[in-house]
Amino acid sequence: MLPSTEPDPHLLGDFTVSGEVTLGDIAAAYGVTVDPEQAKLTLADYFDVHLDHAPKEGATLALDTIDLVARSISGGRVNVVGLRLPEDEEPEPLTRMASLKRKLSELWSSVAGI
């Protein structure tokens, strides 16, 4: 299969880290606010605590201004986490097709429980 000529917009700006990185490490590196009692939690533990179901690839959780995205699951635990950082610039207006795709994606996520 030939590589795509356009990058996936959902992956742009994402960095990945191990699920064993702690919330305190993320707070120190990215300047986000983390409850001191939770600073020693790993990202995998954070997903376990805050999701009301088993984690699935693509599941997201907010951590202050960063979105944590489950990128890889093994043994029922998140082992690779994508960090979606806030964007500094205003997003470009969506085309009708892009807007429709986003709405369908959000609807599917709510139905599928992601």
mmCIF file of C-alpha atoms in Angstrom:
data_model
loop_
_atom_site.group_PDB
_atom_site.id
_atom_site.type_symbol
_atom_site.label_atom_id
_atom_site.label_comp_id
_atom_site.label_asym_id
_atom_site.label_seq_id
_atom_site.Cartn_x
_atom_site.Cartn_y
_atom_site.Cartn_z
ATOM 1 C CA MET A 1 0.000 0.000 0.000
ATOM 2 C CA LEU A 2 1.332 3.418 -0.922
ATOM 3 C CA PRO A 3 1.763 5.924 1.893
ATOM 4 C CA SER A 4 -0.869 8.623 2.177
ATOM 5 C CA THR A 5 0.026 11.985 0.669
ATOM 6 C CA GLU A 6 -1.824 13.774 3.476
ATOM 7 C CA PRO A 7 -1.072 13.250 7.179
ATOM 8 C CA ASP A 8 -3.888 12.170 9.473
ATOM 9 C CA PRO A 9 -5.076 15.409 11.160
ATOM 10 C CA HIS A 10 -5.921 13.502 14.355
ATOM 11 C CA LEU A 11 -2.263 12.531 14.758
ATOM 12 C CA LEU A 12 -0.652 15.883 14.036
ATOM 13 C CA GLY A 13 1.025 17.291 17.114
ATOM 14 C CA ASP A 14 0.700 14.028 19.014
ATOM 15 C CA PHE A 15 3.594 12.685 21.001
ATOM 16 C CA THR A 16 3.544 9.200 22.418
ATOM 17 C CA VAL A 17 4.815 8.054 25.790
ATOM 18 C CA SER A 18 4.741 4.852 27.772
ATOM 19 C CA GLY A 19 1.703 4.159 29.929
ATOM 20 C CA GLU A 20 4.140 3.865 32.834
ATOM 21 C CA VAL A 21 4.994 7.595 32.757
ATOM 22 C CA THR A 22 3.507 9.348 35.785
ATOM 23 C CA LEU A 23 1.120 12.287 35.822
ATOM 24 C CA GLY A 24 3.808 14.181 37.744
ATOM 25 C CA ASP A 25 6.262 13.633 34.880
ATOM 26 C CA ILE A 26 3.710 14.971 32.370
ATOM 27 C CA ALA A 27 2.980 17.972 34.617
ATOM 28 C CA ALA A 28 6.681 18.787 34.915
ATOM 29 C CA ALA A 29 7.334 18.448 31.178
ATOM 30 C CA TYR A 30 4.245 20.240 29.852
ATOM 31 C CA GLY A 31 3.306 22.635 32.664
ATOM 32 C CA VAL A 32 -0.159 21.203 33.272
ATOM 33 C CA THR A 33 -1.835 21.164 36.663
ATOM 34 C CA VAL A 34 -2.100 17.808 38.402
ATOM 35 C CA ASP A 35 -3.557 17.087 41.834
ATOM 36 C CA PRO A 36 -0.540 16.358 44.096
ATOM 37 C CA GLU A 37 -2.281 13.205 45.358
ATOM 38 C CA GLN A 38 -2.455 11.877 41.776
ATOM 39 C CA ALA A 39 1.057 12.902 40.691
ATOM 40 C CA LYS A 40 2.419 9.385 41.255
ATOM 41 C CA LEU A 41 -0.298 7.697 39.179
ATOM 42 C CA THR A 42 0.901 6.256 35.892
ATOM 43 C CA LEU A 43 -0.990 7.171 32.751
ATOM 44 C CA ALA A 44 -2.213 3.555 32.552
ATOM 45 C CA ASP A 45 -3.573 3.865 36.105
ATOM 46 C CA TYR A 46 -5.175 7.211 35.212
ATOM 47 C CA PHE A 47 -7.108 5.512 32.393
ATOM 48 C CA ASP A 48 -8.107 2.668 34.734
ATOM 49 C CA VAL A 49 -9.380 5.090 37.384
ATOM 50 C CA HIS A 50 -11.231 7.510 35.096
ATOM 51 C CA LEU A 51 -12.826 5.223 32.510
ATOM 52 C CA ASP A 52 -15.966 3.371 33.517
ATOM 53 C CA HIS A 53 -15.150 0.576 31.069
ATOM 54 C CA ALA A 54 -12.113 -1.312 29.812
ATOM 55 C CA PRO A 55 -9.859 0.995 27.788
ATOM 56 C CA LYS A 56 -9.999 0.770 23.994
ATOM 57 C CA GLU A 57 -7.623 2.201 21.423
ATOM 58 C CA GLY A 58 -8.603 5.790 20.725
ATOM 59 C CA ALA A 59 -10.174 6.403 24.143
ATOM 60 C CA THR A 60 -9.409 9.933 25.346
ATOM 61 C CA LEU A 61 -9.168 11.608 28.724
ATOM 62 C CA ALA A 62 -8.429 15.231 29.510
ATOM 63 C CA LEU A 63 -5.516 16.121 31.742
ATOM 64 C CA ASP A 64 -5.778 19.875 32.264
ATOM 65 C CA THR A 65 -5.146 21.273 28.745
ATOM 66 C CA ILE A 66 -3.734 18.031 27.283
ATOM 67 C CA ASP A 67 -5.817 15.218 25.830
ATOM 68 C CA LEU A 68 -4.498 11.747 26.592
ATOM 69 C CA VAL A 69 -5.256 9.234 23.832
ATOM 70 C CA ALA A 70 -4.949 5.475 24.342
ATOM 71 C CA ARG A 71 -2.782 4.383 21.392
ATOM 72 C CA SER A 72 -2.019 0.783 22.348
ATOM 73 C CA ILE A 73 -3.673 -1.661 24.755
ATOM 74 C CA SER A 74 -2.098 -4.827 26.120
ATOM 75 C CA GLY A 75 -3.509 -7.081 28.797
ATOM 76 C CA GLY A 76 -6.443 -4.728 29.341
ATOM 77 C CA ARG A 77 -4.154 -1.787 30.165
ATOM 78 C CA VAL A 78 -3.020 1.207 28.187
ATOM 79 C CA ASN A 79 0.678 0.807 27.401
ATOM 80 C CA VAL A 80 1.180 3.646 24.884
ATOM 81 C CA VAL A 81 -0.448 7.062 25.318
ATOM 82 C CA GLY A 82 -0.632 9.855 22.771
ATOM 83 C CA LEU A 83 -0.434 13.405 24.077
ATOM 84 C CA ARG A 84 -2.558 15.825 22.083
ATOM 85 C CA LEU A 85 -1.312 19.272 23.039
ATOM 86 C CA PRO A 86 -3.440 22.417 22.764
ATOM 87 C CA GLU A 87 -3.026 24.351 19.557
ATOM 88 C CA ASP A 88 -1.787 27.921 19.742
ATOM 89 C CA GLU A 89 -3.469 29.128 16.592
ATOM 90 C CA GLU A 90 -7.114 29.361 15.597
ATOM 91 C CA PRO A 91 -8.287 26.285 13.723
ATOM 92 C CA GLU A 92 -9.265 26.726 10.103
ATOM 93 C CA PRO A 93 -13.012 26.583 9.415
ATOM 94 C CA LEU A 94 -14.159 23.082 8.529
ATOM 95 C CA THR A 95 -15.492 22.279 5.103
ATOM 96 C CA ARG A 96 -18.991 20.801 4.963
ATOM 97 C CA MET A 97 -17.567 17.321 4.390
ATOM 98 C CA ALA A 98 -15.065 17.627 7.244
ATOM 99 C CA SER A 99 -17.804 18.939 9.537
ATOM 100 C CA LEU A 100 -20.065 16.028 8.606
ATOM 101 C CA LYS A 101 -17.251 13.510 9.151
ATOM 102 C CA ARG A 102 -16.482 15.008 12.571
ATOM 103 C CA LYS A 103 -20.155 14.861 13.620
ATOM 104 C CA LEU A 104 -20.461 11.259 12.428
ATOM 105 C CA SER A 105 -17.261 10.351 14.274
ATOM 106 C CA GLU A 106 -18.547 11.937 17.497
ATOM 107 C CA LEU A 107 -21.891 10.161 17.098
ATOM 108 C CA TRP A 108 -20.167 6.814 16.497
ATOM 109 C CA SER A 109 -17.899 7.366 19.516
ATOM 110 C CA SER A 110 -20.907 8.030 21.754
ATOM 111 C CA VAL A 111 -22.736 4.951 20.439
ATOM 112 C CA ALA A 112 -19.671 2.679 20.580
ATOM 113 C CA GLY A 113 -18.748 3.890 24.069
ATOM 114 C CA ILE A 114 -15.281 5.165 23.144
#
